[in-house]
Coordinates of C-alpha atoms and ligand atoms in Angstrom, one line a residue:
Chain J
M1 CA 1.1 -23.9 1.2
L2 CA -2.1 -22.0 1.6
L3 CA -4.3 -24.1 4.5
S4 CA -7.2 -23.6 2.4
D5 CA -5.2 -25.7 -0.7
F6 CA -3.4 -28.3 2.0
L7 CA -7.7 -28.9 2.7
R8 CA -8.4 -29.0 -1.1
E9 CA -5.5 -31.0 -2.7
T10 CA -3.1 -32.3 0.0
L11 CA -6.2 -34.0 2.1
R12 CA -8.8 -33.9 -0.6
M13 CA -11.0 -32.3 1.8
T14 CA -13.0 -29.9 -0.6
G15 CA -15.9 -29.0 0.9
T16 CA -13.8 -25.8 2.3
H17 CA -14.7 -23.6 -1.5
V18 CA -12.0 -20.9 -2.7
G19 CA -13.0 -17.8 -4.1
C20 CA -10.6 -14.4 -4.1
E21 CA -7.7 -16.2 -2.4
H22 CA -7.6 -12.7 -1.0
G23 CA -10.1 -12.5 2.1
V24 CA -12.7 -11.0 0.8
C25 CA -15.6 -13.4 0.1
G26 CA -15.3 -15.6 3.0
A27 CA -16.3 -18.7 1.2
C28 CA -13.1 -20.4 2.6
T29 CA -13.7 -19.6 6.3
I30 CA -13.3 -22.6 8.8
I31 CA -12.8 -22.6 12.5
A32 CA -9.8 -22.2 13.7
D33 CA -9.4 -23.7 18.0
G34 CA -12.6 -22.3 17.7
H35 CA -12.7 -18.7 16.2
S36 CA -13.7 -18.8 12.4
I37 CA -10.7 -17.8 10.1
R38 CA -9.7 -17.2 6.6
S39 CA -7.8 -20.8 5.2
C40 CA -6.6 -18.8 2.2
L41 CA -5.2 -15.9 4.8
M42 CA -3.1 -18.4 6.9
F43 CA -0.5 -20.9 5.7
A44 CA -0.7 -24.6 6.2
V45 CA 2.4 -24.7 8.1
Q46 CA 0.5 -22.4 11.4
A47 CA -1.9 -24.5 11.6
D48 CA 0.3 -27.3 13.3
G49 CA -1.1 -28.4 16.6
L50 CA -4.1 -26.2 16.1
S51 CA -7.6 -27.9 16.0
L52 CA -9.4 -27.2 12.8
Q53 CA -13.3 -28.2 11.7
T54 CA -14.2 -28.3 8.5
V55 CA -17.7 -27.6 6.8
E56 CA -17.0 -31.5 6.5
G57 CA -17.0 -31.4 10.2
L58 CA -20.5 -30.4 11.0
G59 CA -22.9 -32.6 10.0
K60 CA -23.5 -35.9 8.0
V61 CA -26.2 -35.6 5.1
S62 CA -27.9 -38.4 7.5
D63 CA -27.5 -36.0 10.7
L64 CA -27.7 -32.4 9.6
H65 CA -25.6 -29.9 12.1
P66 CA -29.2 -27.5 13.5
L67 CA -28.0 -24.7 11.4
Q68 CA -27.7 -26.6 8.4
E69 CA -30.9 -27.6 8.9
S70 CA -32.0 -24.6 9.1
F71 CA -30.3 -23.4 6.0
R72 CA -32.7 -26.3 4.1
E73 CA -35.5 -25.6 5.8
H74 CA -35.3 -21.9 4.6
H75 CA -33.9 -22.4 1.3
A76 CA -30.6 -20.3 2.1
L77 CA -28.5 -21.8 -0.5
Q78 CA -29.0 -22.0 -4.3
C79 CA -25.1 -22.5 -6.0
G80 CA -24.0 -24.1 -2.5
F81 CA -20.9 -21.7 -3.4
C82 CA -20.5 -19.7 -0.3
T83 CA -22.8 -22.1 2.3
P84 CA -19.5 -24.2 3.5
G85 CA -18.3 -20.6 4.3
M86 CA -21.6 -18.9 5.6
L87 CA -22.3 -22.0 7.9
M88 CA -18.9 -22.3 9.3
T89 CA -19.0 -18.3 10.2
G90 CA -22.8 -18.4 12.0
V91 CA -21.5 -21.4 13.7
D92 CA -18.5 -19.0 15.5
F93 CA -21.4 -15.9 14.9
L94 CA -24.1 -18.1 16.7
D95 CA -21.5 -19.1 19.3
K96 CA -20.5 -15.2 20.4
H97 CA -23.6 -13.9 19.9
P98 CA -26.5 -16.4 21.0
N99 CA -29.3 -14.1 21.3
A100 CA -28.1 -11.9 17.9
T101 CA -31.0 -9.7 16.8
D102 CA -31.3 -9.2 12.8
E103 CA -28.8 -6.3 12.6
E104 CA -26.0 -7.6 14.3
I105 CA -27.0 -11.2 12.4
R106 CA -26.2 -8.8 9.0
E107 CA -23.5 -7.8 10.6
G108 CA -22.0 -10.8 11.3
L109 CA -22.7 -12.4 8.4
S110 CA -20.8 -9.1 5.9
G111 CA -17.6 -10.8 5.4
N112 CA -19.5 -13.1 3.8
I113 CA -20.5 -12.7 -0.3
C114 CA -23.2 -14.8 -1.9
R115 CA -24.2 -13.5 -5.2
C116 CA -27.5 -15.7 -5.7
T117 CA -30.3 -15.8 -2.6
G118 CA -30.1 -12.0 -1.7
Y119 CA -28.9 -13.1 1.8
E120 CA -32.5 -12.8 3.1
H121 CA -32.9 -16.3 4.2
I122 CA -29.5 -16.6 5.5
V123 CA -30.6 -14.3 7.3
A124 CA -34.0 -16.0 8.1
A125 CA -31.6 -19.9 8.8
V126 CA -29.2 -18.2 11.4
R127 CA -32.0 -16.4 13.2
S128 CA -34.1 -19.5 13.5
A129 CA -31.4 -21.6 14.3
A130 CA -30.6 -19.2 17.3
A131 CA -33.7 -19.3 18.3
R132 CA -34.1 -23.0 18.2
K133 CA -30.4 -23.1 19.8
R134 CA -32.2 -20.7 23.1
E135 CA -35.2 -23.5 23.2
T136 CA -32.7 -26.4 23.4
I137 CA -31.0 -24.2 26.1
R138 CA -34.0 -23.8 28.3
Chain C
M1 CA -3.0 -16.5 -6.7
K2 CA -0.1 -18.0 -5.1
P3 CA 2.2 -16.8 -2.6
P4 CA 5.5 -16.8 -3.9
A5 CA 8.5 -19.1 -1.9
F6 CA 9.8 -18.2 1.4
Q7 CA 11.6 -19.4 3.9
Y8 CA 9.5 -19.7 6.9
L9 CA 10.8 -19.2 10.4
R10 CA 8.8 -19.3 13.9
P11 CA 10.2 -17.4 16.7
N12 CA 8.4 -18.5 20.3
T13 CA 10.0 -15.3 22.3
V14 CA 10.3 -11.6 20.9
S15 CA 14.8 -11.8 21.2
E16 CA 14.6 -15.0 19.4
A17 CA 12.4 -13.0 16.6
L18 CA 14.7 -10.1 16.5
D19 CA 17.9 -12.4 15.6
M20 CA 16.1 -13.5 13.3
L21 CA 14.9 -10.4 11.9
A22 CA 18.5 -9.5 11.8
A23 CA 20.1 -12.6 10.0
A24 CA 17.3 -12.6 7.6
G25 CA 18.7 -9.1 6.3
E26 CA 15.9 -6.5 4.7
D27 CA 13.7 -8.7 2.4
A28 CA 12.2 -10.4 5.7
K29 CA 8.9 -9.8 6.8
I30 CA 7.1 -10.3 10.3
L31 CA 3.7 -12.2 10.0
A32 CA 1.2 -11.4 12.2
G33 CA -2.7 -12.7 11.8
G34 CA -1.9 -12.2 8.2
Q35 CA -4.6 -10.5 7.3
S36 CA -2.7 -7.1 4.9
L37 CA 0.3 -9.5 4.3
V38 CA -1.2 -12.8 2.9
P39 CA -3.1 -10.9 0.4
M40 CA -0.6 -9.3 -0.8
L41 CA 1.9 -12.0 -1.1
N42 CA -1.1 -14.4 -2.8
F43 CA -1.1 -11.3 -5.1
R44 CA 2.9 -11.5 -5.6
L45 CA 3.3 -7.8 -5.1
L46 CA 6.1 -8.7 -2.2
K47 CA 8.5 -11.6 -2.6
P48 CA 10.4 -11.5 0.8
S49 CA 12.5 -14.3 1.4
A50 CA 12.0 -15.0 4.6
L51 CA 8.2 -14.6 6.9
I52 CA 8.9 -14.6 10.5
D53 CA 5.8 -16.0 12.2
I54 CA 5.2 -13.4 15.4
N55 CA 2.0 -15.5 16.2
R56 CA 3.3 -18.0 19.4
I57 CA 5.0 -15.3 21.2
G58 CA 2.9 -15.0 24.0
E59 CA 4.9 -12.4 25.7
L60 CA 3.0 -10.3 23.1
D61 CA -0.1 -11.3 23.7
F62 CA -1.3 -9.0 26.3
I63 CA -3.9 -5.8 27.8
S64 CA -3.0 -4.6 30.9
E65 CA -3.0 -1.6 33.2
S66 CA -0.1 0.3 34.4
E67 CA 0.4 3.1 36.6
T68 CA 0.7 5.6 33.5
G69 CA -1.4 4.6 31.1
L70 CA -3.2 0.8 29.1
R71 CA -0.3 -1.4 27.5
I72 CA -1.6 -3.3 24.6
G73 CA 0.3 -6.0 23.3
A74 CA 1.5 -6.0 19.6
L75 CA -0.4 -9.6 19.0
T76 CA -3.8 -8.8 20.2
R77 CA -6.6 -9.7 18.1
H78 CA -8.8 -7.5 17.1
R79 CA -11.8 -9.8 18.3
V80 CA -9.9 -9.4 21.7
T81 CA -9.5 -5.6 21.1
Q82 CA -13.2 -5.3 20.4
T83 CA -14.3 -7.3 23.7
S84 CA -11.5 -6.3 26.5
P85 CA -13.6 -5.2 29.1
L86 CA -10.7 -3.0 30.5
I87 CA -10.8 -1.0 27.3
A88 CA -14.3 -0.7 27.3
K89 CA -13.7 0.6 30.6
H90 CA -10.9 3.3 30.1
F91 CA -11.4 3.9 26.3
P92 CA -14.9 3.3 24.7
V93 CA -14.0 4.9 22.0
L94 CA -12.0 2.5 20.9
T95 CA -14.4 -0.1 21.8
A96 CA -16.7 2.0 19.2
A97 CA -14.3 2.4 16.6
M98 CA -13.6 -2.1 16.5
D99 CA -16.9 -2.3 15.9
H100 CA -15.7 -0.7 12.6
V101 CA -12.8 -3.1 11.7
A102 CA -13.3 -5.9 9.0
H103 CA -15.4 -9.1 9.6
L104 CA -15.8 -11.8 12.6
A105 CA -13.4 -14.0 10.9
I106 CA -10.6 -11.2 10.1
R107 CA -11.2 -9.5 13.5
N108 CA -10.5 -13.0 15.0
R109 CA -6.5 -13.3 13.1
G110 CA -5.6 -9.8 13.2
T111 CA -3.8 -8.0 15.5
I112 CA -2.9 -4.2 16.6
G113 CA 0.4 -4.4 15.7
G114 CA -0.2 -5.6 11.9
S115 CA -3.0 -2.9 11.8
L116 CA -0.5 -0.1 13.1
S117 CA 2.9 -1.5 10.7
H118 CA 0.9 -1.4 7.7
A119 CA -0.6 1.8 7.9
D120 CA -3.7 1.9 6.1
P121 CA -4.6 5.1 5.8
A122 CA -8.2 4.2 5.4
A123 CA -7.5 2.0 8.9
E124 CA -9.3 2.7 12.5
L125 CA -6.5 1.6 14.3
P126 CA -4.1 4.3 13.4
L127 CA -6.7 7.1 13.8
L128 CA -7.6 5.9 17.7
M129 CA -3.5 5.4 18.6
T130 CA -3.4 9.6 16.4
L131 CA -6.7 9.8 19.0
L132 CA -5.4 8.7 22.4
D133 CA -2.3 9.9 22.1
A134 CA -0.4 6.7 22.0
K135 CA 2.8 5.7 22.9
I136 CA 4.3 3.1 20.3
R137 CA 7.3 1.1 21.4
L138 CA 9.5 -0.4 18.8
A139 CA 12.4 -2.8 19.8
S140 CA 15.2 -4.1 17.8
R141 CA 18.7 -6.4 18.4
N142 CA 19.9 -2.6 19.4
G143 CA 17.5 -1.7 22.2
S144 CA 14.2 0.0 22.4
R145 CA 11.8 3.0 21.3
E146 CA 9.4 4.8 22.0
L147 CA 7.3 7.3 19.5
S148 CA 3.9 9.9 18.8
P149 CA 1.3 8.6 16.4
A150 CA 3.0 11.4 14.2
E151 CA 6.7 10.5 14.7
F152 CA 5.2 6.7 13.4
F153 CA 2.7 7.2 10.8
Q154 CA 4.7 9.0 7.8
G155 CA 2.6 8.6 4.9
S156 CA 0.5 6.0 3.3
L157 CA 1.5 2.4 4.0
M158 CA 4.5 4.1 5.4
T159 CA 5.6 4.1 9.4
A160 CA 8.9 4.9 10.6
L161 CA 9.7 1.2 11.6
E162 CA 13.4 0.5 10.2
E163 CA 14.9 -2.9 9.0
G164 CA 15.2 -5.7 12.6
E165 CA 12.5 -3.2 14.2
I166 CA 9.2 -5.0 15.9
L167 CA 6.7 -3.1 17.1
T168 CA 5.9 -4.9 20.7
E169 CA 3.3 -2.9 22.1
V170 CA 1.1 0.7 23.0
E171 CA 0.7 2.5 25.7
L172 CA -2.6 5.1 25.6
P173 CA -2.5 7.2 28.4
Y174 CA -5.4 7.7 30.7
L175 CA -8.0 9.7 29.6
P176 CA -8.7 12.5 32.3
A177 CA -12.1 12.3 34.6
N178 CA -14.9 13.7 32.8
T179 CA -13.9 13.0 29.4
R180 CA -16.8 12.1 27.2
W181 CA -16.4 10.8 23.2
G182 CA -17.4 10.4 19.9
F183 CA -16.9 8.4 16.8
E184 CA -18.1 8.9 13.4
E185 CA -17.2 6.5 10.4
F186 CA -18.9 6.6 6.7
A187 CA -17.8 3.4 4.9
Q188 CA -19.7 1.2 1.9
R189 CA -20.2 -1.6 3.5
S190 CA -20.2 -3.0 6.8
G191 CA -16.7 -4.1 7.9
D192 CA -15.3 -1.7 5.3
F193 CA -12.2 0.4 5.4
A194 CA -13.4 3.8 6.0
I195 CA -14.2 6.3 3.3
V196 CA -13.7 9.0 6.1
A197 CA -14.1 8.3 10.0
A198 CA -13.6 10.7 13.0
A199 CA -12.8 10.5 15.9
V200 CA -13.2 13.0 19.0
T201 CA -12.7 13.1 23.0
A202 CA -13.8 16.4 24.8
T203 CA -13.1 16.6 28.8
L204 CA -15.4 18.8 30.6
S205 CA -16.0 20.6 33.9
G206 CA -19.4 21.3 34.2
E207 CA -21.1 22.3 30.5
K208 CA -17.4 24.3 29.4
C209 CA -14.9 22.3 27.5
D210 CA -11.7 22.3 28.8
A211 CA -10.4 20.8 26.1
C212 CA -10.5 18.6 23.6
R213 CA -8.9 16.6 20.3
I214 CA -10.1 15.4 17.2
A215 CA -8.6 13.0 14.6
V216 CA -9.5 12.3 10.6
I217 CA -9.3 9.6 8.1
G218 CA -9.5 10.4 4.7
G219 CA -6.1 11.4 3.7
E220 CA -2.7 10.3 3.2
M221 CA -2.5 9.2 6.9
P222 CA -4.2 10.3 10.4
I223 CA -4.1 13.4 11.2
R224 CA -5.2 15.5 14.4
V225 CA -6.8 19.5 13.8
P226 CA -5.2 21.2 16.5
E227 CA -7.1 24.6 15.3
A228 CA -10.1 22.7 15.4
E229 CA -9.4 21.6 18.9
D230 CA -8.3 24.9 20.0
A231 CA -11.7 26.9 18.4
L232 CA -13.5 24.3 21.2
A233 CA -11.3 25.0 24.0
G234 CA -12.2 27.0 27.3
I235 CA -15.9 27.7 25.7
V236 CA -19.2 26.2 26.4
P237 CA -19.8 25.0 22.4
T238 CA -22.7 25.2 21.3
A239 CA -23.7 24.5 17.6
E240 CA -21.8 27.5 16.1
H241 CA -19.2 27.1 17.9
I242 CA -19.2 22.8 16.5
K243 CA -19.7 23.9 12.6
T244 CA -17.1 26.3 13.1
A245 CA -14.8 22.8 14.1
A246 CA -16.3 20.6 11.9
T247 CA -15.2 23.6 8.4
I248 CA -11.6 23.7 10.0
A249 CA -11.4 20.2 10.4
S250 CA -12.2 19.8 6.8
E251 CA -9.7 22.6 5.2
A252 CA -6.8 20.8 6.7
A253 CA -5.8 18.2 4.7
E254 CA -5.3 17.2 1.1
W255 CA -7.8 14.6 1.4
N256 CA -7.6 11.6 -1.0
E257 CA -9.7 11.1 -4.3
D258 CA -10.2 7.3 -6.0
L259 CA -12.7 5.3 -7.5
H260 CA -15.0 5.6 -4.3
A261 CA -15.1 9.1 -3.4
S262 CA -14.2 12.4 -4.6
R263 CA -11.7 14.8 -2.8
D264 CA -14.7 16.8 -2.9
F265 CA -17.0 14.5 -1.4
R266 CA -14.3 13.6 1.2
K267 CA -14.3 16.7 2.7
Q268 CA -17.3 17.3 2.7
L269 CA -17.9 14.1 4.6
V270 CA -15.2 14.9 7.2
Q271 CA -17.7 18.3 7.8
T272 CA -20.3 16.2 8.7
L273 CA -18.7 13.8 10.7
V274 CA -16.3 15.9 12.8
A275 CA -19.9 17.9 13.6
R276 CA -22.0 14.7 14.5
A277 CA -18.5 13.2 16.9
L278 CA -18.4 16.4 18.7
T279 CA -22.1 16.7 18.8
A280 CA -22.5 13.6 20.2
A281 CA -19.3 13.6 22.7
L282 CA -20.7 17.0 23.9
S283 CA -24.0 15.5 24.5
P284 CA -25.5 15.3 28.5
S285 CA -26.7 12.1 27.5
R286 CA -23.2 10.3 26.8
P287 CA -21.9 8.6 29.8
V288 CA -18.6 9.9 31.0
H289 CA -15.4 7.2 29.8
Ligands
FAD301 C1 -11.5 -8.8 4.2 C2 -10.5 -7.6 5.1 C3 -11.3 -6.2 5.2 C4 -10.7 -5.3 6.1 N1 -11.0 -4.7 6.7 C5 -10.5 -3.7 7.1 C6 -11.0 -2.4 7.7 O1 -11.9 -2.2 7.8 N2 -10.6 -1.8 8.8 C7 -8.9 -2.1 8.8 O2 -8.4 -1.2 10.1 N3 -8.4 -3.5 8.8 C8 -9.5 -4.2 7.8 N4 -8.9 -5.3 7.1 C9 -7.3 -5.3 7.6 C10 -7.3 -5.9 9.1 O3 -7.5 -5.1 10.1 C11 -5.3 -6.6 8.9 O4 -5.8 -7.3 10.3 C12 -4.5 -5.3 9.5 O5 -4.3 -4.5 8.6 C13 -3.1 -6.5 9.7 O6 -2.8 -6.8 11.3 P1 -2.6 -8.4 10.5 O7 -1.9 -8.3 12.1 O8 -3.2 -9.3 10.0 O9 -0.9 -7.8 9.8 P2 -0.3 -9.1 9.0 O10 -1.0 -9.2 7.8 O11 0.2 -9.6 9.5 O12 1.2 -7.5 8.2 C14 1.1 -6.7 8.0 C15 2.3 -6.5 7.9 O13 2.5 -5.2 9.2 C16 4.1 -5.9 10.0 N5 3.5 -6.2 10.2 C17 3.1 -6.9 11.3 N6 3.1 -7.2 12.1 C18 4.4 -6.5 13.2 C19 4.9 -6.3 14.2 N7 4.6 -6.5 15.1 N8 6.0 -5.4 14.3 C20 6.9 -4.7 13.4 N9 5.7 -5.1 11.9 C21 4.7 -5.9 11.8 C22 4.0 -6.9 8.7 O14 5.3 -7.4 8.1 C23 3.2 -6.6 6.8 O15 4.4 -5.8 6.6 C24 -9.4 -5.7 6.4 C25 -8.8 -7.1 5.8 C26 -9.3 -8.2 4.7 C27 -9.0 -9.2 4.2
FES302 S1 -11.2 -17.4 -0.5 FE1 -10.7 -16.7 0.9 S2 -11.7 -15.2 1.5 FE2 -12.4 -15.7 -0.8
FES303 S1 -26.2 -19.9 -2.9 FE1 -24.5 -19.4 -4.3 S2 -23.2 -17.8 -4.3 FE2 -24.4 -18.2 -2.3

């Protein structure tokens, strides 16, 4: 059983979305042991012993993660289908590239397809979350 | 879009994996990063009887300097290869190429052993192994052997791996001092497979090019172009020489033709990208590796 199906069908945690089931769209991206991965390209059994984070673990409606807050502020979603994958990719990306340029942000998100926003607002949201993160650290 | 049923086996050592592979027979498959294999399973293009998951075999996950070269274990993830200080020190051309391999989440899982065994004709790692004269090491229950890239890559998605064999590591022989490099790729979007890519090295004494290597993907498998390499050896290359070498390279293979690019377009890309990579390698501003 694919990990994406295990999350959605067995655990009933439907925050992780499934688009293409062959690694191309990025909707199913989650974080495993600190790194973003495609949950449609891993079997559930392979996750035994790993620590997983899905969008459900990122923030709550009453207490959003800073990147979620930034997505809200910058109107970085319309239908929301790509959003869980964008967020989980964004979290891993900012972790690895806290000083990313716009070009690097675009490269970092290049594995995630959005059919609605045209990406501009998503890039803006990630850029501003990065700036905010640097502020807090300082 | 769901994988067919299979038996799942998870060895902890190479010798356990080889035993399982031998016992499971010809329909068994190694599962490394799963970034090429699992899509094929989800499409049901393959129906293996068993998957042997090598992800927990720690002894396949290493990068280390030996006397003769840099050894990279088969389970080394693309992200680790991309960010390894040892690789950046000895083979900056490989570091540069890794920026073009897939996307963040794919690089977090995909492995060098998986990429080489899969042998996609548009993949960067087989190109770099061809450029760098990698020694590709395979193991089976009957012992181990070492192949050159030309022996290992046999065609599109075809390699010399035999039943019961696992790719365990590659060793990249160190480059001579004063070697510079160039890497150029044309792909439709960032992180896509290459339509054409060229990788070169040039070993210089002063401005003279003692030896150079030119490797290209865009055909059935990665190739070196010895005739183009010879055209630059022993001279101080000018723009005219570079153009000649690039033209020779563009005529060195039957380039692929598909819906992304015609054969003629690929041929022109080879010419352009080889010329650019050589120009970069021969430019005095490029730091020595
Ligand atoms: C959206 C997307 C974009 C991609 N873009 C690129 C790209 O631009 N460039 C690129 O190069 N690649 C790209 N890839 C492919 C990626 O690099 C894969 O990770 C790689 O080709 C296969 O490595 P893997 O470890 O995932 O192998 P797997 O998928 O696990 O295995 C692939 C094949 O190799 C065999 N195998 C694996 N390891 C061994 C071993 N040690 N010994 C013997 N056989 C073995 C398996 O049995 C299988 O047949 C992309 C993949 C996706 C999903
Ligand atoms: S559903 Fe996993 S990448 Fe599209
Ligand atoms: S918001 Fe609809 S796909 Fe991205």
